[in-house]
Short mmCIF file of C-alpha atoms in Angstrom, two decimals:
data_model
loop_
_atom_site.label_atom_id
_atom_site.label_comp_id
_atom_site.label_asym_id
_atom_site.label_seq_id
_atom_site.Cartn_x
_atom_site.Cartn_y
_atom_site.Cartn_z
CA MET A 1 -58.53 31.38 87.29
CA LYS A 2 -59.71 27.96 85.47
CA LYS A 3 -62.45 28.57 86.74
CA TYR A 4 -63.60 32.24 85.75
CA ILE A 5 -61.97 31.17 82.53
CA TYR A 6 -64.13 28.61 81.84
CA LEU A 7 -67.13 30.37 83.12
CA ILE A 8 -66.47 33.74 80.80
CA LYS A 9 -66.17 30.76 77.51
CA ASN A 10 -68.87 29.66 77.79
CA MET A 11 -71.07 33.32 78.37
CA GLY A 12 -69.11 34.27 75.95
CA LEU A 13 -70.47 31.46 73.21
CA LEU A 14 -73.83 32.33 74.31
CA THR A 15 -73.79 35.32 74.28
CA ILE A 16 -73.30 35.47 70.50
CA SER A 17 -76.35 32.56 70.97
CA SER A 18 -78.46 35.37 72.95
CA PHE A 19 -76.81 38.05 70.83
CA GLY A 20 -78.44 37.11 68.01
CA SER A 21 -81.92 35.70 69.53
CA LYS A 22 -82.68 38.33 71.73
CA LEU A 23 -80.93 41.25 70.66
CA LEU A 24 -81.83 41.58 67.22
CA SER A 25 -85.39 40.73 67.53
CA PHE A 26 -85.52 43.31 70.01
CA PHE A 27 -85.05 45.74 67.41
CA LEU A 28 -88.02 44.26 65.88
CA VAL A 29 -90.10 45.52 68.47
CA PRO A 30 -91.29 49.25 66.85
CA LEU A 31 -92.03 46.27 63.52
CA TYR A 32 -94.80 44.84 65.49
CA THR A 33 -96.19 47.06 67.13
CA SER A 34 -97.02 49.06 64.19
CA ILE A 35 -99.01 45.56 62.14
CA LEU A 36 -99.64 44.16 64.89
CA THR A 37 -103.10 45.01 66.59
CA THR A 38 -102.65 44.22 70.33
CA LYS A 39 -105.04 42.25 70.73
CA ASP A 40 -102.99 39.92 68.55
CA TYR A 41 -99.96 40.74 70.36
CA GLY A 42 -102.11 39.95 73.32
CA ILE A 43 -102.89 36.71 71.58
CA TYR A 44 -99.61 35.70 71.08
CA ASP A 45 -98.21 36.40 73.91
CA VAL A 46 -100.68 34.21 76.50
CA PHE A 47 -99.63 31.02 74.13
CA ASN A 48 -96.46 31.45 74.47
CA THR A 49 -96.76 31.45 78.14
CA THR A 50 -98.46 28.89 78.52
CA ILE A 51 -96.61 26.47 76.71
CA MET A 52 -93.47 27.53 79.18
CA LEU A 53 -96.00 26.75 81.81
CA LEU A 54 -97.55 23.20 79.89
CA ILE A 55 -93.98 21.92 79.05
CA PRO A 56 -92.41 20.96 82.39
CA ILE A 57 -95.72 19.53 83.54
CA LEU A 58 -96.02 17.50 80.01
CA THR A 59 -92.69 16.59 80.47
CA SER A 60 -92.78 15.49 83.78
CA GLY A 61 -90.22 17.97 84.23
CA MET A 62 -87.91 15.55 82.90
CA LEU A 63 -85.46 18.89 81.25
CA GLU A 64 -83.89 19.95 84.05
CA ALA A 65 -82.99 16.42 84.18
CA VAL A 66 -81.33 15.92 81.11
CA LEU A 67 -79.54 18.91 82.05
CA ARG A 68 -78.64 17.83 85.39
CA PHE A 69 -77.62 14.61 84.84
CA PRO A 70 -75.07 14.48 82.35
CA LEU A 71 -72.55 16.79 84.24
CA THR A 72 -71.82 14.26 86.62
CA ASP A 73 -72.60 10.64 83.93
CA LYS A 74 -70.94 11.21 80.83
CA LYS A 75 -70.91 7.47 80.14
CA ASN A 76 -74.75 7.51 80.71
CA LYS A 77 -75.12 10.89 77.88
CA ASN A 78 -77.36 8.87 75.65
CA GLU A 79 -79.08 7.35 77.73
CA ILE A 80 -80.23 10.46 79.90
CA TYR A 81 -81.49 11.92 76.24
CA LEU A 82 -83.71 9.28 74.74
CA ILE A 83 -85.30 8.82 79.11
CA GLY A 84 -85.74 13.63 78.21
CA ALA A 85 -87.22 12.21 74.26
CA LYS A 86 -89.08 9.23 75.50
CA HIS A 87 -91.51 11.83 77.94
CA LEU A 88 -91.59 14.75 75.65
CA LEU A 89 -93.61 12.46 73.09
CA ARG A 90 -95.57 11.11 75.82
CA GLY A 91 -96.71 14.76 76.70
CA PHE A 92 -97.30 15.84 73.31
CA ILE A 93 -99.69 13.19 72.90
CA ILE A 94 -101.34 14.14 75.31
CA LEU A 95 -101.23 17.77 74.45
CA VAL A 96 -103.07 16.67 70.86
CA LEU A 97 -105.74 14.37 72.88
CA ILE A 98 -106.79 17.85 74.93
CA TYR A 99 -106.16 20.18 71.79
CA LEU A 100 -109.58 16.93 70.26
CA VAL A 101 -111.58 17.81 72.88
CA ASN A 102 -111.49 21.81 72.82
CA TYR A 103 -112.05 20.53 68.82
CA PHE A 104 -115.26 18.46 69.82
CA PHE A 105 -115.98 20.42 72.75
CA PRO A 106 -114.66 23.92 72.39
CA VAL A 107 -113.71 25.70 75.87
CA SER A 108 -111.78 28.25 73.64
CA ILE A 109 -112.70 29.47 70.84
CA ILE A 110 -108.83 30.98 70.16
CA LEU A 111 -107.76 27.93 70.74
CA LYS A 112 -109.68 26.03 68.32
CA GLN A 113 -108.77 28.97 66.06
CA TYR A 114 -104.98 28.88 66.66
CA GLY A 115 -104.73 25.37 67.92
CA ILE A 116 -102.74 24.00 65.20
CA LEU A 117 -100.31 26.16 65.30
CA PHE A 118 -99.93 25.73 69.16
CA LEU A 119 -99.13 22.42 68.63
CA ALA A 120 -96.75 23.12 66.30
CA MET A 121 -95.55 25.88 68.07
CA TYR A 122 -95.19 23.88 71.52
CA PHE A 123 -93.44 20.96 70.06
CA THR A 124 -89.94 22.65 68.76
CA ALA A 125 -90.04 24.87 71.62
CA ALA A 126 -90.64 21.54 73.75
CA ALA A 127 -88.63 20.24 71.73
CA SER A 128 -85.64 22.92 71.23
CA GLN A 129 -85.97 23.42 75.00
CA LEU A 130 -84.41 19.55 75.21
CA LEU A 131 -81.32 19.76 72.39
CA GLN A 132 -80.44 23.01 74.28
CA ASN A 133 -80.54 21.80 78.06
CA TYR A 134 -78.84 18.41 76.29
CA ALA A 135 -76.08 20.65 74.43
CA ARG A 136 -75.14 22.41 77.94
CA GLY A 137 -75.60 19.01 79.81
CA ILE A 138 -72.79 17.73 78.13
CA GLU A 139 -71.33 20.58 78.03
CA MET A 140 -71.24 21.57 74.00
CA VAL A 141 -71.76 24.92 74.19
CA ALA A 142 -70.35 25.81 71.14
CA ALA A 143 -73.04 23.88 68.91
CA LEU A 144 -75.55 25.91 71.32
CA ALA A 145 -73.91 29.69 70.64
CA ILE A 146 -74.56 28.10 66.72
CA SER A 147 -77.78 27.25 67.04
CA GLY A 148 -78.98 30.52 68.48
CA ILE A 149 -77.25 31.89 65.51
CA ILE A 150 -79.50 30.02 63.30
CA GLY A 151 -83.13 30.01 64.82
CA ALA A 152 -82.71 34.49 65.58
CA VAL A 153 -81.49 35.66 61.98
CA THR A 154 -84.43 32.61 60.68
CA VAL A 155 -86.64 34.41 62.42
CA ILE A 156 -86.15 37.98 61.61
CA ALA A 157 -85.70 37.32 58.45
CA LEU A 158 -89.24 35.44 58.30
CA ASN A 159 -90.82 38.28 59.97
CA ILE A 160 -90.02 40.92 58.22
CA TRP A 161 -90.80 38.24 54.95
CA PHE A 162 -94.31 37.33 56.62
CA LEU A 163 -95.77 40.38 58.34
CA ILE A 164 -94.02 43.10 56.08
CA PHE A 165 -94.33 42.09 52.60
CA LEU A 166 -97.55 39.25 53.20
CA LYS A 167 -99.01 40.49 55.55
CA TRP A 168 -100.25 36.95 57.29
CA GLY A 169 -100.38 39.26 60.27
CA LEU A 170 -99.88 37.20 63.64
CA VAL A 171 -100.12 33.88 61.57
CA GLY A 172 -97.16 34.60 59.71
CA TYR A 173 -95.70 35.93 63.42
CA PHE A 174 -96.33 32.33 65.25
CA LEU A 175 -94.29 30.81 61.65
CA ALA A 176 -91.15 33.15 62.00
CA ASN A 177 -91.34 32.15 65.25
CA ILE A 178 -92.49 27.96 64.90
CA VAL A 179 -89.99 27.69 61.28
CA GLY A 180 -86.42 28.60 64.00
CA MET A 181 -87.31 26.95 65.54
CA LEU A 182 -87.66 23.83 64.02
CA LEU A 183 -84.39 24.39 62.03
CA THR A 184 -82.31 25.26 66.00
CA ILE A 185 -83.84 21.28 65.89
CA ILE A 186 -82.96 19.83 63.32
CA TYR A 187 -79.27 21.27 63.47
CA LEU A 188 -78.72 20.68 67.06
CA LEU A 189 -79.86 16.46 66.14
CA PHE A 190 -76.49 16.94 63.54
CA ALA A 191 -74.57 18.84 66.02
CA LEU A 192 -74.72 16.87 69.27
CA SER A 193 -75.07 13.30 67.37
CA VAL A 194 -78.76 13.25 68.20
CA TRP A 195 -80.09 11.12 65.59
CA LYS A 196 -76.99 8.37 65.30
CA ILE A 197 -78.90 7.98 68.77
CA ASN A 198 -81.51 4.50 68.06
CA PRO A 199 -84.91 6.14 69.38
CA PHE A 200 -86.58 2.61 69.93
CA LYS A 201 -84.00 1.32 71.86
CA LYS A 202 -84.77 -0.22 75.14
CA ILE A 203 -84.33 2.19 77.93
CA ILE A 204 -82.04 -1.12 80.78
CA ASN A 205 -80.56 1.36 82.31
CA LYS A 206 -84.26 2.86 84.63
CA LYS A 207 -82.58 3.28 88.05
CA LEU A 208 -81.50 6.18 85.97
CA GLU A 209 -84.66 6.59 85.22
CA LYS A 210 -85.69 6.55 88.33
CA SER A 211 -83.02 8.98 89.86
CA MET A 212 -84.16 11.22 86.94
CA ILE A 213 -87.78 11.05 87.97
CA ASP A 214 -87.61 11.35 91.59
CA TYR A 215 -84.81 15.03 90.47
CA ALA A 216 -87.48 16.26 88.00
CA ILE A 217 -91.03 16.22 89.96
CA PRO A 218 -89.95 18.37 92.72
CA THR A 219 -88.61 20.72 89.66
CA ILE A 220 -91.99 20.40 88.32
CA ALA A 221 -93.67 22.99 91.25
CA ASN A 222 -90.37 24.60 90.92
CA SER A 223 -91.24 25.37 87.03
CA ILE A 224 -94.84 26.37 87.49
CA SER A 225 -94.27 28.20 90.15
CA TRP A 226 -91.33 29.69 88.11
CA TRP A 227 -94.07 30.53 85.24
CA VAL A 228 -96.35 32.06 88.00
CA ASN A 229 -93.38 34.67 89.01
CA ASN A 230 -92.59 35.18 85.13
CA ALA A 231 -96.43 34.99 83.10
CA ALA A 232 -98.98 35.95 86.54
CA ASP A 233 -99.47 39.41 85.60
CA ARG A 234 -100.28 39.03 82.20
CA TYR A 235 -103.23 36.73 83.40
CA ILE A 236 -104.10 38.81 86.15
CA ILE A 237 -104.60 41.93 83.53
CA ILE A 238 -105.93 40.11 80.54
CA GLY A 239 -109.06 39.20 83.23
CA LEU A 240 -109.24 42.48 85.54
CA PHE A 241 -108.90 44.73 82.52
CA GLY A 242 -109.47 42.61 78.64
CA LEU A 243 -106.19 41.18 76.21
CA ALA A 244 -105.65 44.75 74.26
CA THR A 245 -104.34 45.81 78.58
CA ASN A 246 -102.30 42.38 77.84
CA GLY A 247 -100.87 43.12 74.12
CA ILE A 248 -99.91 46.76 76.06
CA TYR A 249 -98.22 45.36 79.42
CA SER A 250 -96.81 42.18 77.19
CA VAL A 251 -94.62 44.71 75.41
CA SER A 252 -92.97 47.31 78.47
CA TYR A 253 -91.13 43.64 79.24
CA LYS A 254 -89.12 44.08 75.91
CA ILE A 255 -86.89 46.45 77.29
CA PRO A 256 -86.62 44.65 80.72
CA SER A 257 -85.06 42.00 77.89
CA ILE A 258 -81.77 43.50 77.28
CA MET A 259 -81.71 42.35 81.66
CA THR A 260 -83.01 39.50 80.71
CA VAL A 261 -80.51 38.54 77.79
CA PHE A 262 -78.02 39.01 79.77
CA GLN A 263 -79.41 37.08 82.66
CA ASN A 264 -80.12 33.35 81.23
CA ILE A 265 -76.60 33.64 79.26
CA PHE A 266 -74.73 34.17 83.14
CA ASN A 267 -78.09 30.83 84.09
CA GLN A 268 -76.56 29.09 81.16
CA ALA A 269 -73.89 29.46 81.74
CA TRP A 270 -73.68 29.11 85.13
CA SER A 271 -75.94 26.48 85.67
CA ILE A 272 -72.19 24.14 83.66
CA SER A 273 -70.40 25.47 86.81
CA ALA A 274 -71.57 25.76 89.68
CA VAL A 275 -71.67 21.67 89.14
CA GLN A 276 -68.67 21.92 88.94
CA GLU A 277 -66.60 23.76 91.16
CA PHE A 278 -69.13 23.77 94.00
CA ASP A 279 -67.51 23.34 98.06
CA PRO A 280 -69.48 24.06 101.20
CA ASN A 281 -66.85 26.51 102.35
CA ASP A 282 -67.05 28.68 99.61
CA SER A 283 -63.38 28.76 100.48
CA LYS A 284 -61.94 30.28 97.78
CA GLY A 285 -64.55 33.23 97.18
CA PHE A 286 -65.27 32.36 93.44
CA TYR A 287 -69.34 32.07 94.57
CA LYS A 288 -68.83 35.56 96.93
CA ASN A 289 -67.11 36.89 93.65
CA ILE A 290 -69.69 35.72 90.82
CA TYR A 291 -72.90 36.48 93.27
CA ARG A 292 -70.73 39.87 94.16
CA MET A 293 -70.32 40.66 90.38
CA THR A 294 -73.80 39.47 89.43
CA ASN A 295 -75.27 42.19 91.41
CA PHE A 296 -73.21 44.76 90.51
CA PHE A 297 -74.09 44.20 87.22
CA MET A 298 -77.08 44.17 87.01
CA VAL A 299 -77.97 46.79 89.76
CA ILE A 300 -76.39 49.32 87.31
CA VAL A 301 -78.36 48.19 84.76
CA CYS A 302 -81.12 47.98 86.56
CA SER A 303 -80.35 51.39 87.12
CA GLY A 304 -79.43 53.25 83.45
CA LEU A 305 -82.21 51.45 81.98
CA ILE A 306 -84.43 53.29 84.32
CA LEU A 307 -83.12 56.57 83.16
CA THR A 308 -83.33 55.81 80.08
CA THR A 309 -86.96 54.18 80.37
CA LYS A 310 -88.57 56.50 78.38
CA ILE A 311 -85.88 57.69 75.55
CA PHE A 312 -86.19 53.15 74.60
CA ALA A 313 -90.12 53.74 75.30
CA LYS A 314 -90.05 56.72 72.06
CA ILE A 315 -88.09 54.63 69.57
CA LEU A 316 -89.80 50.97 70.42
CA TYR A 317 -93.55 51.75 71.40
CA GLN A 318 -95.53 52.96 68.30
CA GLY A 319 -98.87 54.53 69.02
CA GLN A 320 -101.76 53.31 71.44
CA PHE A 321 -98.00 51.10 72.78
CA TYR A 322 -96.53 53.64 74.37
CA THR A 323 -97.98 53.96 77.24
CA ALA A 324 -96.58 50.72 77.91
CA TRP A 325 -93.10 52.69 79.38
CA LYS A 326 -95.50 53.57 83.08
CA TYR A 327 -94.34 48.95 83.83
CA VAL A 328 -91.06 49.25 82.82
CA PRO A 329 -89.05 50.23 85.89
CA PHE A 330 -90.46 47.71 87.97
CA LEU A 331 -89.95 45.04 86.01
CA LEU A 332 -86.75 46.19 85.64
CA ILE A 333 -85.83 45.44 89.13
CA SER A 334 -87.45 42.26 89.00
CA VAL A 335 -85.38 40.86 86.79
CA LEU A 336 -82.36 42.53 88.95
CA PHE A 337 -83.78 40.19 91.72
CA GLY A 338 -84.20 37.29 89.09
CA SER A 339 -80.75 37.56 88.62
CA LEU A 340 -79.66 36.80 91.87
CA VAL A 341 -82.17 34.01 92.65
CA GLY A 342 -80.26 32.35 89.53
CA VAL A 343 -76.88 32.43 91.39
CA LEU A 344 -78.15 31.24 94.53
CA SER A 345 -79.89 28.48 92.44
CA GLY A 346 -76.66 26.80 90.78
CA VAL A 347 -75.92 25.56 94.96
CA PHE A 348 -79.44 24.08 94.60
CA VAL A 349 -78.72 22.55 91.14
CA ALA A 350 -75.79 21.40 92.73
CA VAL A 351 -76.46 18.62 95.72
CA LYS A 352 -79.42 18.43 93.33
CA ASP A 353 -81.97 19.34 96.70
CA SER A 354 -84.70 20.64 94.13
CA LYS A 355 -87.91 20.65 96.49
CA ARG A 356 -86.05 23.08 98.35
CA LEU A 357 -85.72 25.12 95.30
CA GLY A 358 -89.20 24.30 94.52
CA VAL A 359 -90.05 25.34 98.17
CA SER A 360 -89.96 29.17 97.91
CA THR A 361 -90.59 29.45 93.54
CA VAL A 362 -94.20 28.32 95.47
CA ILE A 363 -94.17 30.84 98.29
CA GLY A 364 -93.12 33.18 95.47
CA ALA A 365 -95.73 32.67 93.19
CA PHE A 366 -98.18 32.68 95.35
CA ILE A 367 -97.32 35.81 96.73
CA ASN A 368 -97.13 36.90 92.96
CA ILE A 369 -101.12 36.38 92.55
CA VAL A 370 -102.50 37.18 95.66
CA SER A 371 -100.03 40.72 95.91
CA GLY A 372 -101.55 41.14 91.38
CA VAL A 373 -104.47 40.87 92.06
CA LEU A 374 -105.33 42.95 94.94
CA LEU A 375 -102.51 45.62 93.45
CA SER A 376 -104.15 46.09 90.73
CA LEU A 377 -107.30 46.22 91.99
CA ILE A 378 -106.25 49.05 93.31
CA PHE A 379 -103.86 50.34 91.19
CA GLY A 380 -103.99 49.42 88.19
CA PRO A 381 -102.00 47.16 85.23
CA ILE A 382 -99.01 48.10 86.98
CA GLY A 383 -100.18 47.37 90.86
CA ALA A 384 -99.79 43.75 88.55
CA ALA A 385 -95.94 44.75 87.75
CA LEU A 386 -95.75 45.60 91.40
CA GLY A 387 -97.07 42.02 92.59
CA THR A 388 -94.16 40.60 90.67
CA THR A 389 -91.18 42.60 91.72
CA LEU A 390 -92.09 42.00 95.27
CA SER A 391 -92.56 37.45 94.75
CA TYR A 392 -89.01 38.28 93.05
CA VAL A 393 -87.78 39.69 96.67
CA VAL A 394 -89.37 37.42 98.62
CA VAL A 395 -87.97 34.38 96.43
CA TRP A 396 -84.51 35.96 97.07
CA ILE A 397 -85.10 36.48 101.17
CA ILE A 398 -85.92 32.78 101.60
CA ARG A 399 -82.95 31.25 98.52
CA LEU A 400 -80.69 34.09 101.01
CA ILE A 401 -81.25 32.16 104.30
CA ASP A 402 -82.04 28.20 102.79
CA ILE A 403 -78.57 28.08 101.42
CA ARG A 404 -76.32 28.47 104.14
CA LYS A 405 -77.28 24.70 104.92
CA TYR A 406 -74.99 24.19 101.76
CA MET A 407 -72.96 27.27 101.89
CA HIS A 408 -71.66 29.95 103.72
CA LEU A 409 -71.96 32.55 101.08
CA SER A 410 -70.50 36.07 102.42
CA ILE A 411 -72.14 39.28 100.73
CA ASN A 412 -72.66 42.88 101.62
CA LEU A 413 -75.84 42.39 103.20
CA CYS A 414 -76.23 45.89 104.16
CA ARG A 415 -74.77 47.82 101.18
CA ASP A 416 -77.11 45.45 98.78
CA ILE A 417 -80.29 46.35 100.65
CA CYS A 418 -79.46 50.43 100.41
CA THR A 419 -79.11 49.96 96.58
CA TYR A 420 -82.25 48.09 96.19
CA ILE A 421 -84.24 50.45 98.10
CA LEU A 422 -82.34 53.21 95.81
CA LEU A 423 -83.28 51.26 92.40
CA PHE A 424 -87.39 51.44 94.54
CA ILE A 425 -87.38 54.92 95.41
CA GLN A 426 -85.88 55.49 91.33
CA ALA A 427 -88.74 53.58 89.57
CA LEU A 428 -91.10 55.72 91.63
CA CYS A 429 -89.25 59.61 90.35
CA ILE A 430 -89.58 58.60 87.29
CA LEU A 431 -92.80 57.68 87.27
CA PHE A 432 -94.27 60.71 89.93
CA THR A 433 -92.11 63.21 88.15
CA LYS A 434 -93.96 65.12 85.54
CA SER A 435 -90.65 68.18 83.87
CA THR A 436 -88.88 66.03 81.65
CA MET A 437 -85.86 67.80 82.91
CA THR A 438 -86.01 67.59 86.33
CA THR A 439 -87.52 63.65 85.85
CA TYR A 440 -83.66 63.10 83.82
CA LEU A 441 -81.74 65.29 85.94
CA LEU A 442 -83.15 63.29 89.52
CA GLN A 443 -82.34 59.89 87.35
CA THR A 444 -78.96 60.88 86.53
CA ILE A 445 -78.31 61.84 90.08
CA PHE A 446 -79.95 58.96 91.78
CA PHE A 447 -77.18 56.40 89.00
CA PHE A 448 -74.47 58.04 90.45
CA ILE A 449 -75.65 57.55 93.65
CA ILE A 450 -75.66 53.33 93.15
CA LEU A 451 -72.72 54.16 91.25
CA ILE A 452 -70.59 55.20 94.28
CA THR A 453 -72.47 53.16 96.90
CA ASN A 454 -71.16 50.48 94.87
CA TYR A 455 -66.92 51.94 94.56
CA GLU A 456 -65.71 48.80 95.94
CA GLU A 457 -67.35 47.27 92.37
CA VAL A 458 -66.23 49.39 90.90
CA ARG A 459 -62.56 49.19 92.43
CA THR A 460 -62.19 45.85 91.44
CA LEU A 461 -63.43 46.39 88.76
CA LEU A 462 -60.62 48.90 87.58
CA LYS A 463 -58.14 46.63 88.98
CA LYS A 464 -58.75 44.08 86.75
CA ILE A 465 -58.59 46.53 83.79
CA LYS A 466 -54.92 47.91 84.77
CA HIS A 467 -53.95 44.59 84.87
#
């Protein structure tokens, strides 16, 4: 029981953090969509997604090692942090050089125009990710939760001030997010006592650094592939339909972000418990129970959000952004499969098999690009959402097969597949049913059918509540 309590405790702390940084900002979407143009939002989105790609490449994947290694090597935690910081600074210097080349010999006009903001955003994002991973690695989840609240309050307050009162537009949106991450960094530097570590100390433990590099390098392919799965659709849309369409498409992610919040909370807490409680036989059913309940929760939330997609869209998406609702259902399903992949990933993290993780995500990324382009040419921008969903399904299938090397995981696969088929049909119905009353009637019927299909989990939850 202690393992469940520990996982729930960490999820509770991370919920506080993520509620601040994700859910509160979720309610600012009407502000963004009423003040920023679709092109402005498209520019910010492409900068943000590009930074997420560059971080694992320029840091040599070391930020993943900073999370994994302290979990089983507390005595060398300071050196682990310093190794991560060294690779972060090295990558940032490379990025500055790239920016200078582009400044004098412009390849990207947008990068030249917003270059300083891009560099500041990259550095604060990478540094905050380093410190957040280190906090999870040394199991200081409370500090991580507080930092999330600090960052969220800052970003929200500054967005209101910069966008409404100062009317700084896109520049204000950039600055609000940069300052929010900067304050998060400052807090964690003191909360984790990182400021006491001598940054000029010579790294003596070369063996440790080599072990971290050996673990980190395969995660680059994994991170890039996940980035492709998360961002390729945006670039496909930019290439085929332009920045303005990407601005609309990017806004469509705001409803799926409700699910993503819970997914990120779970993944952060799970990455700790999965390592500590690894059992090849899963004799106590810990992994099985976590997978089943994660699947049930995400399926129900996914179905519920598909049901209410148009309602949320009317509240959140202003003016020309409203058409973004049509992309939401399939993006919701992609988040569902992303959550399941996250549960399965815990096994590979526990055994430090980063190579096997990378193979499945590389395959998924390839499928995302190819299917995204082909389906977009056939169906328009919604094809990119379909390609993203397909890629996550493929990664999930591969992980289910690969996991058998390390663990026997007992799940009701036939029942689950039936549930996923129902979700796909539900997504199609909301797209093609014109009558509003008929749409909500069908959606409600699908929701309850899915609930009944998962009656075992419902019964388990009711028993837990009664006791």
